[in-house]
Amino acid sequence: MKSIELRLPKDFDKSFTVFKEVGKSFPCPWHYHPEYEIVLVLKSNGRRMVGDHIGKFDEGDLVCMGPFLPHVWVNDPKFINGQMDYPAEAIVIHFKDDFLGENFLNIPEMEAFKRFLESSNRGMVINGKAKAEITALMEKMPDMNGLQRLSSLLLIFDTLSRTAEYELLASPGFAKTVNVKSSDRLNKITEYLIQNFDQDITLSKVASIANMAVTTFSNFFKENYRVTFVEYLNTLRIGYACKKLSEKDQNIVDVAYECGYNSLANFNRQFKKYKQMTPTEYRRIIYA
């Protein structure tokens, strides 16, 4: 299932878009677009696919996604077949990073929100108090006038910039970037892994790039990335494998070797560990 790019219409007198999606099911196919997107599901349930993440959604589901991240919401069959006595319903916000001017995100007041947006390239489910605050604002936005909408969007930005109540969805390997921006050493490690995850990477090799002893590097990596080096490397590889499986009708054996695995059995084992399904099952869901 190849994702398609959608160019979303925007009213000439509005700097960003807020709309309510209502119908027997959500109509958009597997797609991406240059806008950031915030989706609040009011009614319906089903399967949510964001990058290489596949999960369930229900009423109250709140997701924020960055530009060009493929995604789709697939309603449960009862909605698709018109067997429910109420329609599927969601509120959607689209905006670009320059919708209030080219330097909008570079002003000092936006620094915290700008850091938040750097994680949105993987998509995130918003939870807890932040979810409650944003939901209360979004439910009213379709009926607001222009300035009220803008004020509410800025309040949403403020809530997002202060929260840690979210779960990242797509893997770093799918997004091709990582939510790490704290030091040159971390950036150097991250860049090396992203550029070389399909090669035979050893712990000692990456430790030498970081100019650290192996044991020191292992502890440093776990502290900063919150997973072990091997776990992170597998996350990159499996994320990239999902991208290849979803965009090209490529032999699974070829995908395994292209992602850096020298054994199909190991690839299948790691894929099931991180995605709770086999590569064949993943492709079957993607093409369903």
PDB file of C-alpha atoms in Angstrom:
ATOM      1  CA  MET A   1       0.000   0.000   0.000  1.00  0.00           C
ATOM      2  CA  LYS A   2       1.851   3.073  -1.248  1.00  0.00           C
ATOM      3  CA  SER A   3       1.043   6.279   0.589  1.00  0.00           C
ATOM      4  CA  ILE A   4      -0.263   9.196  -1.453  1.00  0.00           C
ATOM      5  CA  GLU A   5       0.355  12.889  -0.897  1.00  0.00           C
ATOM      6  CA  LEU A   6      -2.725  14.980  -0.232  1.00  0.00           C
ATOM      7  CA  ARG A   7      -2.696  18.723  -0.807  1.00  0.00           C
ATOM      8  CA  LEU A   8      -5.298  19.922   1.630  1.00  0.00           C
ATOM      9  CA  PRO A   9      -7.510  22.908   0.776  1.00  0.00           C
ATOM     10  CA  LYS A  10      -7.288  25.970   3.010  1.00  0.00           C
ATOM     11  CA  ASP A  11      -9.642  28.944   3.091  1.00  0.00           C
ATOM     12  CA  PHE A  12      -7.973  32.067   1.715  1.00  0.00           C
ATOM     13  CA  ASP A  13      -8.970  34.051   4.805  1.00  0.00           C
ATOM     14  CA  LYS A  14      -7.555  31.582   7.348  1.00  0.00           C
ATOM     15  CA  SER A  15      -3.934  30.880   8.298  1.00  0.00           C
ATOM     16  CA  PHE A  16      -4.666  27.325   9.479  1.00  0.00           C
ATOM     17  CA  THR A  17      -7.477  24.805   9.174  1.00  0.00           C
ATOM     18  CA  VAL A  18      -9.948  23.381  11.673  1.00  0.00           C
ATOM     19  CA  PHE A  19     -12.704  21.095  10.463  1.00  0.00           C
ATOM     20  CA  LYS A  20     -15.060  18.424  11.684  1.00  0.00           C
ATOM     21  CA  GLU A  21     -14.995  15.108   9.822  1.00  0.00           C
ATOM     22  CA  VAL A  22     -18.413  13.430   9.937  1.00  0.00           C
ATOM     23  CA  GLY A  23     -19.567  10.358   7.991  1.00  0.00           C
ATOM     24  CA  LYS A  24     -20.163   6.655   8.222  1.00  0.00           C
ATOM     25  CA  SER A  25     -16.346   6.286   8.218  1.00  0.00           C
ATOM     26  CA  PHE A  26     -13.232   8.432   7.912  1.00  0.00           C
ATOM     27  CA  PRO A  27     -12.622   8.794   4.168  1.00  0.00           C
ATOM     28  CA  CYS A  28      -8.880   9.511   3.771  1.00  0.00           C
ATOM     29  CA  PRO A  29      -6.688   6.647   2.499  1.00  0.00           C
ATOM     30  CA  TRP A  30      -3.097   5.934   3.593  1.00  0.00           C
ATOM     31  CA  HIS A  31      -1.633   9.378   2.986  1.00  0.00           C
ATOM     32  CA  TYR A  32       0.716  12.173   4.044  1.00  0.00           C
ATOM     33  CA  HIS A  33       0.849  15.958   3.654  1.00  0.00           C
ATOM     34  CA  PRO A  34       3.159  18.904   4.440  1.00  0.00           C
ATOM     35  CA  GLU A  35       1.030  20.147   7.346  1.00  0.00           C
ATOM     36  CA  TYR A  36       1.224  19.236  11.017  1.00  0.00           C
ATOM     37  CA  GLU A  37      -1.983  17.496  12.075  1.00  0.00           C
ATOM     38  CA  ILE A  38      -3.845  17.108  15.368  1.00  0.00           C
ATOM     39  CA  VAL A  39      -6.722  14.594  15.344  1.00  0.00           C
ATOM     40  CA  LEU A  40      -9.341  14.224  18.065  1.00  0.00           C
ATOM     41  CA  VAL A  41     -11.731  11.293  17.592  1.00  0.00           C
ATOM     42  CA  LEU A  42     -15.151  12.146  19.025  1.00  0.00           C
ATOM     43  CA  LYS A  43     -17.044   9.065  17.882  1.00  0.00           C
ATOM     44  CA  SER A  44     -15.932   5.770  16.324  1.00  0.00           C
ATOM     45  CA  ASN A  45     -13.256   3.177  16.889  1.00  0.00           C
ATOM     46  CA  GLY A  46     -10.977   1.087  14.752  1.00  0.00           C
ATOM     47  CA  ARG A  47      -7.349   0.703  13.751  1.00  0.00           C
ATOM     48  CA  ARG A  48      -4.891   3.598  13.593  1.00  0.00           C
ATOM     49  CA  MET A  49      -1.756   3.370  11.429  1.00  0.00           C
ATOM     50  CA  VAL A  50       0.947   6.029  11.850  1.00  0.00           C
ATOM     51  CA  GLY A  51       4.215   5.300  10.069  1.00  0.00           C
ATOM     52  CA  ASP A  52       5.088   1.732  11.019  1.00  0.00           C
ATOM     53  CA  HIS A  53       2.872   1.824  14.123  1.00  0.00           C
ATOM     54  CA  ILE A  54      -0.412  -0.101  14.134  1.00  0.00           C
ATOM     55  CA  GLY A  55      -2.729   0.404  17.090  1.00  0.00           C
ATOM     56  CA  LYS A  56      -6.323   0.710  18.164  1.00  0.00           C
ATOM     57  CA  PHE A  57      -8.217   3.966  18.479  1.00  0.00           C
ATOM     58  CA  ASP A  58     -11.414   4.729  20.346  1.00  0.00           C
ATOM     59  CA  GLU A  59     -13.485   7.741  21.292  1.00  0.00           C
ATOM     60  CA  GLY A  60     -11.273  10.426  22.810  1.00  0.00           C
ATOM     61  CA  ASP A  61      -8.146   9.363  20.895  1.00  0.00           C
ATOM     62  CA  LEU A  62      -5.881  12.424  20.473  1.00  0.00           C
ATOM     63  CA  VAL A  63      -2.884  12.254  18.125  1.00  0.00           C
ATOM     64  CA  CYS A  64      -0.371  14.847  16.911  1.00  0.00           C
ATOM     65  CA  MET A  65       1.654  14.182  13.745  1.00  0.00           C
ATOM     66  CA  GLY A  66       4.423  15.973  11.909  1.00  0.00           C
ATOM     67  CA  PRO A  67       4.640  16.750   8.180  1.00  0.00           C
ATOM     68  CA  PHE A  68       4.968  13.970   5.598  1.00  0.00           C
ATOM     69  CA  LEU A  69       4.308  11.176   8.096  1.00  0.00           C
ATOM     70  CA  PRO A  70       2.045   8.574   6.406  1.00  0.00           C
ATOM     71  CA  HIS A  71      -1.101   7.753   8.378  1.00  0.00           C
ATOM     72  CA  VAL A  72      -4.657   6.470   8.158  1.00  0.00           C
ATOM     73  CA  TRP A  73      -7.592   5.861  10.508  1.00  0.00           C
ATOM     74  CA  VAL A  74      -9.545   2.719   9.525  1.00  0.00           C
ATOM     75  CA  ASN A  75     -12.960   2.475  11.180  1.00  0.00           C
ATOM     76  CA  ASP A  76     -14.313  -0.792  12.512  1.00  0.00           C
ATOM     77  CA  PRO A  77     -16.552  -2.673  10.020  1.00  0.00           C
ATOM     78  CA  LYS A  78     -19.777  -1.651  11.805  1.00  0.00           C
ATOM     79  CA  PHE A  79     -19.072   1.957  10.852  1.00  0.00           C
ATOM     80  CA  ILE A  80     -17.836   1.195   7.342  1.00  0.00           C
ATOM     81  CA  ASN A  81     -20.918  -0.960   6.652  1.00  0.00           C
ATOM     82  CA  GLY A  82     -23.325   1.626   8.049  1.00  0.00           C
ATOM     83  CA  GLN A  83     -24.486  -0.595  10.902  1.00  0.00           C
ATOM     84  CA  MET A  84     -24.136   2.079  13.600  1.00  0.00           C
ATOM     85  CA  ASP A  85     -26.962   4.451  14.502  1.00  0.00           C
ATOM     86  CA  TYR A  86     -24.519   7.374  14.676  1.00  0.00           C
ATOM     87  CA  PRO A  87     -21.720   8.489  12.333  1.00  0.00           C
ATOM     88  CA  ALA A  88     -17.985   8.524  12.826  1.00  0.00           C
ATOM     89  CA  GLU A  89     -16.842  11.964  13.935  1.00  0.00           C
ATOM     90  CA  ALA A  90     -13.508  13.697  14.496  1.00  0.00           C
ATOM     91  CA  ILE A  91     -12.066  17.197  14.754  1.00  0.00           C
ATOM     92  CA  VAL A  92      -8.900  17.864  12.773  1.00  0.00           C
ATOM     93  CA  ILE A  93      -6.421  20.757  12.882  1.00  0.00           C
ATOM     94  CA  HIS A  94      -3.853  21.381  10.144  1.00  0.00           C
ATOM     95  CA  PHE A  95      -1.115  23.999  10.281  1.00  0.00           C
ATOM     96  CA  LYS A  96       2.321  24.654   8.820  1.00  0.00           C
ATOM     97  CA  ASP A  97       5.309  25.791  10.842  1.00  0.00           C
ATOM     98  CA  ASP A  98       5.267  29.188   9.089  1.00  0.00           C
ATOM     99  CA  PHE A  99       1.508  29.814   9.242  1.00  0.00           C
ATOM    100  CA  LEU A 100       2.106  32.903  11.415  1.00  0.00           C
ATOM    101  CA  GLY A 101       5.202  34.013   9.564  1.00  0.00           C
ATOM    102  CA  GLU A 102       8.501  32.564   8.430  1.00  0.00           C
ATOM    103  CA  ASN A 103      10.224  33.173  11.781  1.00  0.00           C
ATOM    104  CA  PHE A 104       7.273  32.311  14.032  1.00  0.00           C
ATOM    105  CA  LEU A 105       8.873  29.214  15.563  1.00  0.00           C
ATOM    106  CA  ASN A 106      12.186  30.995  16.033  1.00  0.00           C
ATOM    107  CA  ILE A 107      10.969  33.575  18.518  1.00  0.00           C
ATOM    108  CA  PRO A 108      12.032  32.910  22.142  1.00  0.00           C
ATOM    109  CA  GLU A 109       8.480  32.236  23.337  1.00  0.00           C
ATOM    110  CA  MET A 110       8.164  29.283  20.953  1.00  0.00           C
ATOM    111  CA  GLU A 111      11.359  27.471  21.934  1.00  0.00           C
ATOM    112  CA  ALA A 112       9.671  24.830  24.116  1.00  0.00           C
ATOM    113  CA  PHE A 113       6.969  24.154  21.527  1.00  0.00           C
ATOM    114  CA  LYS A 114       9.566  23.941  18.782  1.00  0.00           C
ATOM    115  CA  ARG A 115      11.319  21.181  20.743  1.00  0.00           C
ATOM    116  CA  PHE A 116       7.992  19.374  21.078  1.00  0.00           C
ATOM    117  CA  LEU A 117       7.432  19.512  17.312  1.00  0.00           C
ATOM    118  CA  GLU A 118      10.768  17.804  16.734  1.00  0.00           C
ATOM    119  CA  SER A 119       9.238  14.634  18.184  1.00  0.00           C
ATOM    120  CA  SER A 120       6.069  14.847  16.102  1.00  0.00           C
ATOM    121  CA  ASN A 121       7.777  13.356  13.042  1.00  0.00           C
ATOM    122  CA  ARG A 122       7.094  10.004  14.722  1.00  0.00           C
ATOM    123  CA  GLY A 123       3.513  10.834  15.671  1.00  0.00           C
ATOM    124  CA  MET A 124       2.337  10.824  19.277  1.00  0.00           C
ATOM    125  CA  VAL A 125      -0.724   9.944  21.304  1.00  0.00           C
ATOM    126  CA  ILE A 126      -1.461  12.638  23.885  1.00  0.00           C
ATOM    127  CA  ASN A 127      -2.643  11.411  27.279  1.00  0.00           C
ATOM    128  CA  GLY A 128      -3.530  12.557  30.785  1.00  0.00           C
ATOM    129  CA  LYS A 129      -4.158  16.151  31.821  1.00  0.00           C
ATOM    130  CA  ALA A 130      -2.813  17.505  28.526  1.00  0.00           C
ATOM    131  CA  LYS A 131      -5.337  15.421  26.613  1.00  0.00           C
ATOM    132  CA  ALA A 132      -8.221  16.727  28.751  1.00  0.00           C
ATOM    133  CA  GLU A 133      -7.147  20.367  28.285  1.00  0.00           C
ATOM    134  CA  ILE A 134      -6.689  20.056  24.521  1.00  0.00           C
ATOM    135  CA  THR A 135      -9.929  18.116  24.066  1.00  0.00           C
ATOM    136  CA  ALA A 136     -11.907  20.859  25.833  1.00  0.00           C
ATOM    137  CA  LEU A 137     -10.437  23.449  23.465  1.00  0.00           C
ATOM    138  CA  MET A 138     -10.779  21.448  20.245  1.00  0.00           C
ATOM    139  CA  GLU A 139     -14.427  20.556  20.855  1.00  0.00           C
ATOM    140  CA  LYS A 140     -15.304  24.266  20.727  1.00  0.00           C
ATOM    141  CA  MET A 141     -13.012  25.378  17.898  1.00  0.00           C
ATOM    142  CA  PRO A 142     -15.230  24.495  14.893  1.00  0.00           C
ATOM    143  CA  ASP A 143     -17.830  27.017  16.120  1.00  0.00           C
ATOM    144  CA  MET A 144     -15.368  29.807  16.991  1.00  0.00           C
ATOM    145  CA  ASN A 145     -14.536  32.904  14.998  1.00  0.00           C
ATOM    146  CA  GLY A 146     -11.074  33.440  13.595  1.00  0.00           C
ATOM    147  CA  LEU A 147      -9.375  35.159  16.504  1.00  0.00           C
ATOM    148  CA  GLN A 148     -10.930  32.764  19.027  1.00  0.00           C
ATOM    149  CA  ARG A 149      -9.632  29.823  17.000  1.00  0.00           C
ATOM    150  CA  LEU A 150      -6.157  31.282  16.881  1.00  0.00           C
ATOM    151  CA  SER A 151      -6.169  31.952  20.629  1.00  0.00           C
ATOM    152  CA  SER A 152      -7.271  28.360  21.275  1.00  0.00           C
ATOM    153  CA  LEU A 153      -4.567  26.973  18.989  1.00  0.00           C
ATOM    154  CA  LEU A 154      -1.906  28.927  20.860  1.00  0.00           C
ATOM    155  CA  LEU A 155      -3.276  27.546  24.134  1.00  0.00           C
ATOM    156  CA  ILE A 156      -2.974  24.054  22.648  1.00  0.00           C
ATOM    157  CA  PHE A 157       0.634  24.830  21.692  1.00  0.00           C
ATOM    158  CA  ASP A 158       1.292  25.935  25.257  1.00  0.00           C
ATOM    159  CA  THR A 159      -0.158  22.717  26.691  1.00  0.00           C
ATOM    160  CA  LEU A 160       1.854  20.558  24.293  1.00  0.00           C
ATOM    161  CA  SER A 161       5.063  22.444  25.044  1.00  0.00           C
ATOM    162  CA  ARG A 162       4.707  21.682  28.766  1.00  0.00           C
ATOM    163  CA  THR A 163       3.579  18.054  28.698  1.00  0.00           C
ATOM    164  CA  ALA A 164       5.462  14.786  28.917  1.00  0.00           C
ATOM    165  CA  GLU A 165       2.184  12.835  28.758  1.00  0.00           C
ATOM    166  CA  TYR A 166       2.550  11.352  25.317  1.00  0.00           C
ATOM    167  CA  GLU A 167       3.536   8.113  23.622  1.00  0.00           C
ATOM    168  CA  LEU A 168       5.636   8.150  20.458  1.00  0.00           C
ATOM    169  CA  LEU A 169       4.240   5.955  17.690  1.00  0.00           C
ATOM    170  CA  ALA A 170       6.416   5.398  14.599  1.00  0.00           C
ATOM    171  CA  SER A 171       9.907   4.057  15.207  1.00  0.00           C
ATOM    172  CA  PRO A 172      13.022   6.205  14.620  1.00  0.00           C
ATOM    173  CA  GLY A 173      13.956   3.970  11.707  1.00  0.00           C
ATOM    174  CA  PHE A 174      10.709   4.764   9.921  1.00  0.00           C
ATOM    175  CA  ALA A 175      10.821   8.475  10.652  1.00  0.00           C
ATOM    176  CA  LYS A 176      14.514   8.599   9.670  1.00  0.00           C
ATOM    177  CA  THR A 177      15.240  10.986  12.508  1.00  0.00           C
ATOM    178  CA  VAL A 178      15.414  10.851  16.280  1.00  0.00           C
ATOM    179  CA  ASN A 179      14.136  12.894  19.179  1.00  0.00           C
ATOM    180  CA  VAL A 180      17.602  13.729  20.496  1.00  0.00           C
ATOM    181  CA  LYS A 181      19.010  17.275  20.547  1.00  0.00           C
ATOM    182  CA  SER A 182      21.140  17.699  23.584  1.00  0.00           C
ATOM    183  CA  SER A 183      24.814  17.525  22.600  1.00  0.00           C
ATOM    184  CA  ASP A 184      27.213  17.152  19.689  1.00  0.00           C
ATOM    185  CA  ARG A 185      28.165  13.691  20.959  1.00  0.00           C
ATOM    186  CA  LEU A 186      24.548  12.486  20.932  1.00  0.00           C
ATOM    187  CA  ASN A 187      23.962  13.982  17.508  1.00  0.00           C
ATOM    188  CA  LYS A 188      27.115  12.303  16.170  1.00  0.00           C
ATOM    189  CA  ILE A 189      26.012   8.903  17.523  1.00  0.00           C
ATOM    190  CA  THR A 190      22.493   9.310  16.188  1.00  0.00           C
ATOM    191  CA  GLU A 191      23.643  10.410  12.747  1.00  0.00           C
ATOM    192  CA  TYR A 192      26.078   7.509  12.475  1.00  0.00           C
ATOM    193  CA  LEU A 193      23.446   4.930  13.438  1.00  0.00           C
ATOM    194  CA  ILE A 194      20.839   6.317  11.050  1.00  0.00           C
ATOM    195  CA  GLN A 195      23.319   6.354   8.168  1.00  0.00           C
ATOM    196  CA  ASN A 196      24.795   2.911   8.872  1.00  0.00           C
ATOM    197  CA  PHE A 197      22.144   0.752  10.568  1.00  0.00           C
ATOM    198  CA  ASP A 198      22.070  -1.512   7.492  1.00  0.00           C
ATOM    199  CA  GLN A 199      25.757  -2.364   8.012  1.00  0.00           C
ATOM    200  CA  ASP A 200      27.481  -4.681  10.482  1.00  0.00           C
ATOM    201  CA  ILE A 201      27.641  -2.234  13.408  1.00  0.00           C
ATOM    202  CA  THR A 202      29.435  -3.260  16.583  1.00  0.00           C
ATOM    203  CA  LEU A 203      29.212  -1.712  20.034  1.00  0.00           C
ATOM    204  CA  SER A 204      32.959  -1.090  20.075  1.00  0.00           C
ATOM    205  CA  LYS A 205      32.799   0.752  16.738  1.00  0.00           C
ATOM    206  CA  VAL A 206      30.125   3.188  17.924  1.00  0.00           C
ATOM    207  CA  ALA A 207      31.886   3.605  21.267  1.00  0.00           C
ATOM    208  CA  SER A 208      35.038   4.651  19.406  1.00  0.00           C
ATOM    209  CA  ILE A 209      33.054   7.215  17.399  1.00  0.00           C
ATOM    210  CA  ALA A 210      31.816   8.645  20.701  1.00  0.00           C
ATOM    211  CA  ASN A 211      35.431   8.517  21.974  1.00  0.00           C
ATOM    212  CA  MET A 212      34.391   6.417  24.972  1.00  0.00           C
ATOM    213  CA  ALA A 213      35.292   3.060  26.464  1.00  0.00           C
ATOM    214  CA  VAL A 214      32.754   0.320  25.676  1.00  0.00           C
ATOM    215  CA  THR A 215      31.411  -0.012  29.230  1.00  0.00           C
ATOM    216  CA  THR A 216      31.191   3.757  29.681  1.00  0.00           C
ATOM    217  CA  PHE A 217      29.469   4.099  26.312  1.00  0.00           C
ATOM    218  CA  SER A 218      26.919   1.382  27.151  1.00  0.00           C
ATOM    219  CA  ASN A 219      25.929   3.188  30.340  1.00  0.00           C
ATOM    220  CA  PHE A 220      25.898   6.563  28.565  1.00  0.00           C
ATOM    221  CA  PHE A 221      23.694   5.200  25.775  1.00  0.00           C
ATOM    222  CA  LYS A 222      21.184   3.593  28.142  1.00  0.00           C
ATOM    223  CA  GLU A 223      20.956   6.780  30.220  1.00  0.00           C
ATOM    224  CA  ASN A 224      20.334   9.067  27.252  1.00  0.00           C
ATOM    225  CA  TYR A 225      18.328   6.846  24.902  1.00  0.00           C
ATOM    226  CA  ARG A 226      16.451   4.891  27.619  1.00  0.00           C
ATOM    227  CA  VAL A 227      17.139   1.601  25.798  1.00  0.00           C
ATOM    228  CA  THR A 228      20.274  -0.448  25.217  1.00  0.00           C
ATOM    229  CA  PHE A 229      22.406   0.035  22.116  1.00  0.00           C
ATOM    230  CA  VAL A 230      21.237  -3.289  20.647  1.00  0.00           C
ATOM    231  CA  GLU A 231      17.576  -2.476  21.306  1.00  0.00           C
ATOM    232  CA  TYR A 232      17.899   0.903  19.623  1.00  0.00           C
ATOM    233  CA  LEU A 233      19.701  -0.558  16.617  1.00  0.00           C
ATOM    234  CA  ASN A 234      16.976  -3.166  16.197  1.00  0.00           C
ATOM    235  CA  THR A 235      14.331  -0.436  16.459  1.00  0.00           C
ATOM    236  CA  LEU A 236      15.990   1.440  13.598  1.00  0.00           C
ATOM    237  CA  ARG A 237      16.238  -1.679  11.464  1.00  0.00           C
ATOM    238  CA  ILE A 238      12.706  -2.914  12.070  1.00  0.00           C
ATOM    239  CA  GLY A 239      11.284   0.560  11.484  1.00  0.00           C
ATOM    240  CA  TYR A 240      13.052   0.754   8.134  1.00  0.00           C
ATOM    241  CA  ALA A 241      11.864  -2.768   7.303  1.00  0.00           C
ATOM    242  CA  CYS A 242       8.264  -1.660   7.911  1.00  0.00           C
ATOM    243  CA  LYS A 243       8.766   1.238   5.533  1.00  0.00           C
ATOM    244  CA  LYS A 244      10.089  -1.090   2.825  1.00  0.00           C
ATOM    245  CA  LEU A 245       7.293  -3.604   3.383  1.00  0.00           C
ATOM    246  CA  SER A 246       4.612  -0.912   3.164  1.00  0.00           C
ATOM    247  CA  GLU A 247       5.913   0.977   0.131  1.00  0.00           C
ATOM    248  CA  LYS A 248       7.361  -1.698  -2.152  1.00  0.00           C
ATOM    249  CA  ASP A 249       6.288  -5.182  -3.112  1.00  0.00           C
ATOM    250  CA  GLN A 250       9.730  -6.483  -2.200  1.00  0.00           C
ATOM    251  CA  ASN A 251      10.737  -9.985  -1.187  1.00  0.00           C
ATOM    252  CA  ILE A 252      10.892 -10.303   2.600  1.00  0.00           C
ATOM    253  CA  VAL A 253      14.310 -11.960   2.386  1.00  0.00           C
ATOM    254  CA  ASP A 254      15.661  -8.960   0.467  1.00  0.00           C
ATOM    255  CA  VAL A 255      14.165  -6.592   3.045  1.00  0.00           C
ATOM    256  CA  ALA A 256      15.840  -8.494   5.861  1.00  0.00           C
ATOM    257  CA  TYR A 257      19.307  -8.212   4.325  1.00  0.00           C
ATOM    258  CA  GLU A 258      18.737  -4.609   3.236  1.00  0.00           C
ATOM    259  CA  CYS A 259      18.025  -3.707   6.870  1.00  0.00           C
ATOM    260  CA  GLY A 260      21.276  -5.175   8.142  1.00  0.00           C
ATOM    261  CA  TYR A 261      20.228  -8.688   9.197  1.00  0.00           C
ATOM    262  CA  ASN A 262      22.371 -11.549   7.903  1.00  0.00           C
ATOM    263  CA  SER A 263      19.822 -14.177   8.906  1.00  0.00           C
ATOM    264  CA  LEU A 264      16.165 -14.365   7.904  1.00  0.00           C
ATOM    265  CA  ALA A 265      15.385 -16.279  11.104  1.00  0.00           C
ATOM    266  CA  ASN A 266      16.879 -13.496  13.228  1.00  0.00           C
ATOM    267  CA  PHE A 267      15.017 -10.853  11.201  1.00  0.00           C
ATOM    268  CA  ASN A 268      11.698 -12.665  11.718  1.00  0.00           C
ATOM    269  CA  ARG A 269      12.430 -13.105  15.429  1.00  0.00           C
ATOM    270  CA  GLN A 270      13.305  -9.434  15.961  1.00  0.00           C
ATOM    271  CA  PHE A 271      10.385  -8.232  13.847  1.00  0.00           C
ATOM    272  CA  LYS A 272       7.911 -10.232  15.916  1.00  0.00           C
ATOM    273  CA  LYS A 273       9.521  -9.013  19.137  1.00  0.00           C
ATOM    274  CA  TYR A 274       9.130  -5.342  18.229  1.00  0.00           C
ATOM    275  CA  LYS A 275       5.880  -5.459  16.224  1.00  0.00           C
ATOM    276  CA  GLN A 276       4.107  -8.429  17.856  1.00  0.00           C
ATOM    277  CA  MET A 277       3.549  -9.952  14.416  1.00  0.00           C
ATOM    278  CA  THR A 278       5.554 -11.489  11.591  1.00  0.00           C
ATOM    279  CA  PRO A 279       6.646  -9.509   8.497  1.00  0.00           C
ATOM    280  CA  THR A 280       4.079 -11.446   6.462  1.00  0.00           C
ATOM    281  CA  GLU A 281       1.303 -10.554   8.899  1.00  0.00           C
ATOM    282  CA  TYR A 282       2.400  -6.904   8.874  1.00  0.00           C
ATOM    283  CA  ARG A 283       2.285  -6.771   5.070  1.00  0.00           C
ATOM    284  CA  ARG A 284      -1.145  -8.432   5.100  1.00  0.00           C
ATOM    285  CA  ILE A 285      -2.502  -5.729   7.414  1.00  0.00           C
ATOM    286  CA  ILE A 286      -0.906  -2.931   5.379  1.00  0.00           C
ATOM    287  CA  TYR A 287      -2.464  -4.203   2.162  1.00  0.00           C
ATOM    288  CA  ALA A 288      -5.863  -5.042   3.733  1.00  0.00           C
TER     289      ALA A 288
END
